[in-house]
Amino acid sequence: MIVLREWLSRLWGTFRRGRPDADLQEELRLHLELAAEDDDRRGSAPDAAARAAQLKAGGIAQAIEAQRDQRGLPWLEDLGRDLRYTSHTLINAPGFTIVAVLSLALGIGANTAIFTLMDAVLFRTMPIEQPDRLYFLGHDPGPLLELSSNFPIFERYQTATVFSGVTAYQSRTFLVRTSEATERVVGQYVSGNYHAVVGAPMALGRGFSSEADRQPGGSLLAVISHDYWLTRLGGSADVIGRMLTIGDRSVTIVGVTAQGFHGLNAGQRLHITLPMSVMALDAPRFFGDKSGWIGMAIVGRLASGVSEPEALAATDVLFQRFMQEPDNGWARMPGRDRFRAAALVPAARGTFSLRTQYSKPLWVLMAMVGLLLVIACANVAILFLARSTDRAGEMAVRLSIGAGRSRLIRQLLTESAVLALLGGAAGVMIAIWGTDAILSVFAIGPSPAAIDATLNVHVLAVTAAVVFLTGLGFGVIPALKSTRVDLAPALKDGARAIHGARRPTLGKALVVAQIALCVVLVTAAGLLAGSLSNLKDFDAGFSRDRVLLADIDISGARLSPENRLRFFSELLERMRGMRPVESVSFSSRTPIDFSSQLRRIEVPGFEAIPRNGVSPNTVTPGYFKTFGLNVIRGRDFTDADRQGTQPVAVISDAMARHFFGNGDPIGRTFVLGPDTHKTFIVGVVEDARHERLRSDTPSRMVYLPVAQITAGLDGTINAPNRLALSLRTTEEPAALAADLHREVRAINKDAMLPYVRTLEQQIDAALIPEHLLSTLSSWFAGIALLLACVGLYGVMAYNVARRTREIGLRIALGAFPTAILSRVLRETFVVSAIGVAIGLSIALAATRVLSTYLFGLTPDDPATLVGATGLLLSVALLAGFLPARHAASINPVGALRDQ
Amino acid sequence: MKARLHSIGMPNREPERPESAAVLQGTLDLMVLQTLATLGPLHGYAVAARLEQVSGGSLRLNMGTLYPGLMRLEQRGLVRGKWGVTENNRRARFYAITAAGRRQLAAERVQWDHTASIIHTLLREPK
């Protein structure tokens, strides 16, 4: 308490609120007078008495100084003085300040932006109670790890005592009807204990608590998200008890989850949650469905005191028992390498697919921005070094009149700290803008990953640490170096001292490092950009340009199967009539649409195992024409292939070769599971990378006519509610989107077009990691190049300034300016060539980690390496040219007279 | 002691204190408080003279020790300084002990007696 009071008082005193110096002086003077009088009284001579008193009591100056120290907080006063001094020096050298702050801002901004993404995608935990106690109950650990389960196994798991609660959810897209329109909303069906087990935070009302799952229609309730409440329901306080129409049912809203809670599927914006008992109204059989996994995710919260291995052991016992149940024969099919063991997956950060997909690209980018920051720091260090020549005289004067070296270093470090802070503040601005720009790369595709990349305390803490480290990083060495001044010559020659013995090796070393790191970044960027363009240009079998794709969803229109087919054929007719349309077709899948299917097929002579599986697509006549696939043998589909006629199929070349070798497949038959009827092959079509651009072998595709899709044994029509429309046009395809919307609505106003895009856009959506890496690495390489240029320029300019007299002398003695020019350029070239050589060897080793993202070139692609070398050297020479020209134009008279 | 040098425009503060400070730190506060408690308000020189007298001339306080010490006591609220006039009609700053100062003195005296008795016992222990 008492000490706190002293510190407050001293803090007060720091701001000149304590006793003034005159007051202190008067007190001390009295002390000396009284002391002298006392001595006088004892008989000394007045002069001697005063001197003795002074000797005994110490000097006034020292006492005042000690009192000043006690009055305020000296370090705080020094800091204030350093800050004032720093602001003067920085303002007086605006060029230096701007370049330094910008360098740091770019470095720190890039780091903050990437770390923001990493935090959002990889590190942040869900806003739920005790997230680290929540686990997904999946199966098949290792590369086959999957979270998809079904209701029966969920019921078995619920008996486990190692969990305080086990719950399940099934993601769905809900059709929400309002008086104006029908909207597709991300939702889920959950077991009645979901909110309690997950520990979901609520903003209003309640979550589900004990609604029974096996009670169809027993609880027509809904919980909505905070976002949905604000954007669709106006955020009104009386939302609890309001009704929502979802599909054909009305449900009552009982709760709103807190802001930031979006379920456990990472990257998804969950808005509406319904109890599983509502799902049972439409699919009553799913409770007992043991015919496979249906995509239900199961989560459990560990009971207190139970460790993860204990819980896993108990879960696995239940899993094994379940898989041995008699009607789970599918799990023991030959050729299956699955369903071996249960797996517990931490659920604190939600599902892992987004993390798996982006973890490596983000780490690669983090490494890149790390290098960028090193380059930026080197830049500022170079600027400091260059400036220390200018300030050598100033430092010498200070040191010679007694300033402590530690005091001067503190002053210089204050300067670097201020620069780092300014750079950090500007960097955060850049990061806010940059994160948005980066997120726009993610925001494509049918269900763009929702990433909440806002700045938060974690990110700012990391940025602060980075700022602190950079401040030290670029500040310490120059500070140590510039305060080690050889006083005599520095004072004599002032700022233009010639340190003959001290060559600027440190600056050159920094530039070499900068250029080397720059080469690494430029090479990586070149490889990634090259791969992306290879991926975009490579012939995947289908033609990519001028195709518009649109998902057409008519589930909201509630049409009979016949009317659905009628709807689709009417739309085909209307679109076919439009002028720029070359060909138009429907299909259940389109190339590179994220779908992946493998169906069991029975072909005489082949085992029906996954290794022999095929990938199906149902199409209308015209599909092959739309995508530029030629029919190699037999025929295309026609309108005559419809319900009631012979079931037919067109197969891909890869499938034909797999099953029939060089024989003729036309007229052969197969049975495609789960159907039981025989299908005749009528044609063979060219191969295409239908599922993945990067696959080495094209998938074995089997195409079936839409009009022949039947439902099981009775052969009734099972027309789909949702198909993808493909339009090949003669003009820019995106221009047709408005017409398409109009025509669809004209036929049926309840039809929806949830996703309209060009084929190019669809392919881009499949290449998000590649886009992300390529775009960002190009930016970073560009920034690195710019920074390295500034660094090189700084060092060469400093070098020329340092040697002004020498160069002047040379010119005076008859050296040609061109000789001076080429001399400086040669020096630049040597420095950059060393940097490039070191950089190339690092790049060769480092770019191996990129190989998963490369396509059509290897990490040691010669063209890229040569390109990077050429780019770096030419940019370096450009940066070196200005100082060289300056050197050549030095006026010998002026240069020599100034000395 | 190293010579103090001042650079232009920038104070040169080395983290050093007069040597005697180290010896007296802690006990100086106690002595000053006790002096003020027994003799009433005194100016700085009177405090120094009293301490020198009591110690038989062996305790000579440097101004650079005494006055920062008084300032610290004042900042801690243990004494209060006020300008006044001496018996010879000179302006002087008089220091008076405060209520908090008396409490602190009592507490420190107990502490000191305790420590001293331990040391005393220890040193008188038969070898």
Coordinates of N, CA and C in Angstrom, one line a residue, chain A residues 235-326:
Chain A
G235 N -34.5 -10.1 -36.1 CA -34.0 -10.0 -34.7 C -35.0 -9.6 -33.7
S236 N -36.3 -9.9 -34.0 CA -37.3 -9.4 -33.0 C -37.3 -10.3 -31.7
A237 N -37.6 -9.7 -30.6 CA -37.4 -10.3 -29.3 C -38.5 -11.4 -29.1
D238 N -39.6 -11.3 -29.8 CA -40.7 -12.3 -29.6 C -40.6 -13.4 -30.6
V239 N -39.4 -13.8 -31.0 CA -39.2 -14.8 -32.0 C -39.6 -16.2 -31.5
I240 N -39.4 -16.4 -30.2 CA -39.7 -17.6 -29.5 C -41.3 -17.9 -29.6
G241 N -41.6 -19.0 -30.2 CA -43.0 -19.3 -30.3 C -43.5 -19.0 -31.8
R242 N -42.7 -18.3 -32.6 CA -43.1 -18.1 -34.0 C -43.0 -19.4 -34.7
M243 N -43.7 -19.4 -35.9 CA -43.7 -20.6 -36.7 C -42.9 -20.4 -37.9
L244 N -42.2 -21.5 -38.3 CA -41.5 -21.5 -39.6 C -42.1 -22.6 -40.4
T245 N -42.2 -22.4 -41.8 CA -42.6 -23.5 -42.6 C -41.4 -24.1 -43.3
I246 N -41.2 -25.3 -43.0 CA -40.0 -26.0 -43.5 C -40.5 -27.2 -44.3
G247 N -40.3 -27.2 -45.6 CA -40.9 -28.3 -46.5 C -42.4 -28.1 -46.4
D248 N -43.1 -29.2 -46.0 CA -44.5 -29.1 -45.9 C -45.0 -28.9 -44.4
R249 N -44.1 -28.7 -43.5 CA -44.5 -28.7 -42.1 C -44.2 -27.4 -41.4
S250 N -45.1 -27.1 -40.4 CA -44.8 -25.9 -39.6 C -44.2 -26.4 -38.3
V251 N -43.1 -25.6 -37.9 CA -42.5 -26.0 -36.7 C -42.4 -24.7 -35.9
T252 N -42.3 -24.9 -34.5 CA -42.3 -23.7 -33.6 C -40.9 -23.4 -33.2
I253 N -40.5 -22.2 -33.3 CA -39.1 -21.8 -32.8 C -39.1 -21.8 -31.3
V254 N -38.2 -22.6 -30.7 CA -38.1 -22.6 -29.3 C -36.8 -22.0 -28.8
G255 N -35.8 -21.8 -29.7 CA -34.6 -21.2 -29.2 C -33.8 -20.6 -30.3
V256 N -32.8 -19.7 -29.9 CA -31.9 -19.1 -30.8 C -30.5 -19.3 -30.2
T257 N -29.6 -20.0 -31.0 CA -28.3 -20.2 -30.5 C -27.5 -18.9 -30.5
A258 N -26.5 -18.9 -29.6 CA -25.7 -17.7 -29.5 C -24.9 -17.4 -30.7
Q259 N -24.5 -16.1 -30.9 CA -23.7 -15.7 -32.0 C -22.4 -16.5 -32.1
G260 N -22.0 -17.0 -33.3 CA -20.8 -17.7 -33.4 C -20.9 -19.2 -33.4
F261 N -22.1 -19.7 -32.9 CA -22.3 -21.1 -32.9 C -23.0 -21.5 -34.2
H262 N -22.3 -22.4 -35.0 CA -22.9 -22.8 -36.3 C -22.8 -24.3 -36.4
G263 N -23.0 -25.0 -35.3 CA -22.9 -26.5 -35.4 C -21.5 -27.0 -35.4
L264 N -21.4 -28.3 -35.6 CA -20.0 -28.9 -35.5 C -19.4 -29.1 -36.8
N265 N -20.0 -28.8 -37.9 CA -19.4 -28.9 -39.2 C -18.6 -27.7 -39.6
A266 N -17.3 -27.8 -39.4 CA -16.4 -26.6 -39.6 C -16.6 -26.1 -41.1
G267 N -16.7 -24.8 -41.2 CA -16.8 -24.2 -42.5 C -18.2 -24.1 -43.0
Q268 N -19.2 -24.6 -42.2 CA -20.6 -24.5 -42.6 C -21.4 -23.6 -41.7
R269 N -22.3 -22.8 -42.4 CA -23.1 -21.9 -41.6 C -24.5 -22.6 -41.4
L270 N -24.5 -23.3 -40.2 CA -25.8 -24.0 -39.9 C -26.8 -22.9 -39.4
H271 N -28.1 -23.0 -39.9 CA -29.1 -22.1 -39.5 C -30.3 -22.7 -38.8
I272 N -30.7 -23.8 -39.2 CA -31.9 -24.4 -38.6 C -31.7 -25.8 -38.1
T273 N -32.1 -26.0 -36.9 CA -32.0 -27.4 -36.3 C -33.4 -27.9 -36.0
L274 N -33.7 -29.1 -36.4 CA -34.9 -29.7 -36.1 C -34.7 -31.1 -35.4
P275 N -35.6 -31.5 -34.6 CA -35.4 -32.8 -33.9 C -35.5 -34.0 -34.9
M276 N -34.9 -35.1 -34.6 CA -34.9 -36.2 -35.5 C -36.3 -36.8 -35.7
S277 N -37.2 -36.6 -34.7 CA -38.5 -37.1 -34.8 C -39.2 -36.5 -36.0
V278 N -38.8 -35.3 -36.4 CA -39.4 -34.6 -37.6 C -38.9 -35.4 -38.9
M279 N -37.6 -35.7 -38.9 CA -37.1 -36.5 -40.0 C -37.8 -37.8 -40.2
A280 N -38.2 -38.4 -39.0 CA -38.8 -39.7 -39.1 C -40.2 -39.6 -39.8
L281 N -40.8 -38.4 -39.9 CA -42.1 -38.3 -40.6 C -41.9 -38.6 -42.0
D282 N -40.7 -38.2 -42.6 CA -40.5 -38.4 -44.0 C -39.8 -39.8 -44.3
A283 N -39.0 -40.2 -43.3 CA -38.2 -41.4 -43.5 C -38.3 -42.3 -42.3
P284 N -39.5 -42.8 -42.1 CA -39.7 -43.5 -40.8 C -38.8 -44.7 -40.6
R285 N -38.3 -45.2 -41.7 CA -37.5 -46.5 -41.6 C -36.0 -46.2 -41.2
F286 N -35.6 -45.0 -41.1 CA -34.2 -44.8 -40.9 C -33.7 -45.2 -39.5
F287 N -34.7 -45.2 -38.6 CA -34.4 -45.7 -37.2 C -33.8 -47.1 -37.2
G288 N -34.3 -47.9 -38.1 CA -33.9 -49.3 -38.1 C -32.9 -49.6 -39.2
D289 N -32.6 -48.6 -40.0 CA -31.8 -48.8 -41.2 C -30.4 -49.2 -40.9
K290 N -30.1 -50.5 -41.2 CA -28.7 -50.9 -40.9 C -28.0 -51.3 -42.2
S291 N -28.5 -50.8 -43.3 CA -28.0 -51.3 -44.6 C -26.7 -50.6 -45.0
G292 N -26.3 -49.6 -44.1 CA -25.0 -48.9 -44.4 C -25.0 -47.7 -43.6
W293 N -23.9 -46.9 -43.8 CA -23.8 -45.6 -43.1 C -24.6 -44.6 -43.9
I294 N -25.4 -43.7 -43.2 CA -26.2 -42.8 -43.8 C -25.8 -41.3 -43.6
G295 N -24.6 -41.1 -43.1 CA -24.0 -39.8 -43.0 C -24.4 -39.1 -41.7
M296 N -24.9 -39.9 -40.7 CA -25.2 -39.4 -39.4 C -23.9 -39.3 -38.6
A297 N -23.7 -38.1 -38.0 CA -22.5 -37.9 -37.2 C -22.9 -38.1 -35.7
I298 N -22.1 -38.8 -35.0 CA -22.3 -39.1 -33.6 C -21.3 -38.4 -32.7
V299 N -21.7 -37.7 -31.7 CA -20.7 -37.0 -30.8 C -21.1 -37.4 -29.4
G300 N -20.0 -37.6 -28.6 CA -20.2 -37.9 -27.2 C -19.3 -37.0 -26.3
R301 N -19.8 -36.8 -25.1 CA -19.0 -36.0 -24.2 C -18.5 -36.9 -23.1
L302 N -17.2 -36.9 -22.9 CA -16.6 -37.9 -22.0 C -17.1 -37.6 -20.6
A303 N -17.5 -38.7 -19.9 CA -17.9 -38.6 -18.5 C -16.7 -38.1 -17.7
S304 N -16.9 -37.4 -16.5 CA -15.8 -36.9 -15.8 C -14.9 -38.0 -15.3
G305 N -13.6 -37.8 -15.4 CA -12.7 -38.7 -14.9 C -12.3 -39.8 -15.9
V306 N -13.0 -39.8 -17.1 CA -12.7 -40.8 -18.1 C -11.7 -40.3 -19.1
S307 N -10.7 -41.1 -19.4 CA -9.7 -40.6 -20.4 C -10.1 -41.0 -21.8
E308 N -9.4 -40.4 -22.7 CA -9.8 -40.7 -24.1 C -9.5 -42.2 -24.5
P309 N -8.4 -42.8 -24.1 CA -8.2 -44.3 -24.4 C -9.2 -45.2 -23.8
E310 N -9.6 -44.8 -22.5 CA -10.7 -45.6 -21.9 C -12.0 -45.6 -22.7
A311 N -12.3 -44.3 -23.1 CA -13.5 -44.2 -23.8 C -13.5 -44.9 -25.1
L312 N -12.3 -44.8 -25.8 CA -12.1 -45.5 -27.1 C -12.3 -47.0 -26.9
A313 N -11.7 -47.6 -25.9 CA -11.8 -49.0 -25.7 C -13.2 -49.4 -25.5
A314 N -14.0 -48.7 -24.7 CA -15.4 -49.0 -24.5 C -16.2 -48.8 -25.7
T315 N -15.9 -47.8 -26.5 CA -16.6 -47.5 -27.8 C -16.4 -48.7 -28.8
D316 N -15.1 -49.1 -28.8 CA -14.7 -50.1 -29.8 C -15.5 -51.4 -29.5
V317 N -15.6 -51.8 -28.2 CA -16.3 -53.0 -27.9 C -17.7 -52.9 -28.5
L318 N -18.4 -51.8 -28.3 CA -19.8 -51.6 -28.8 C -19.8 -51.7 -30.4
F319 N -18.7 -51.1 -31.0 CA -18.6 -51.0 -32.4 C -18.5 -52.4 -33.0
Q320 N -17.6 -53.2 -32.4 CA -17.3 -54.6 -32.8 C -18.6 -55.4 -32.7
R321 N -19.3 -55.3 -31.6 CA -20.5 -56.1 -31.3 C -21.5 -55.7 -32.4
F322 N -21.6 -54.4 -32.7 CA -22.6 -54.0 -33.7 C -22.3 -54.6 -35.1
M323 N -21.0 -54.5 -35.4 CA -20.6 -55.0 -36.8 C -20.8 -56.5 -36.9
Q324 N -20.9 -57.2 -35.8 CA -21.1 -58.7 -35.9 C -22.5 -59.0 -35.9
E325 N -23.4 -58.1 -35.7 CA -24.9 -58.4 -35.7 C -25.2 -59.0 -37.1
P326 N -26.2 -60.0 -37.1 CA -26.4 -60.8 -38.3 C -26.8 -59.9 -39.5

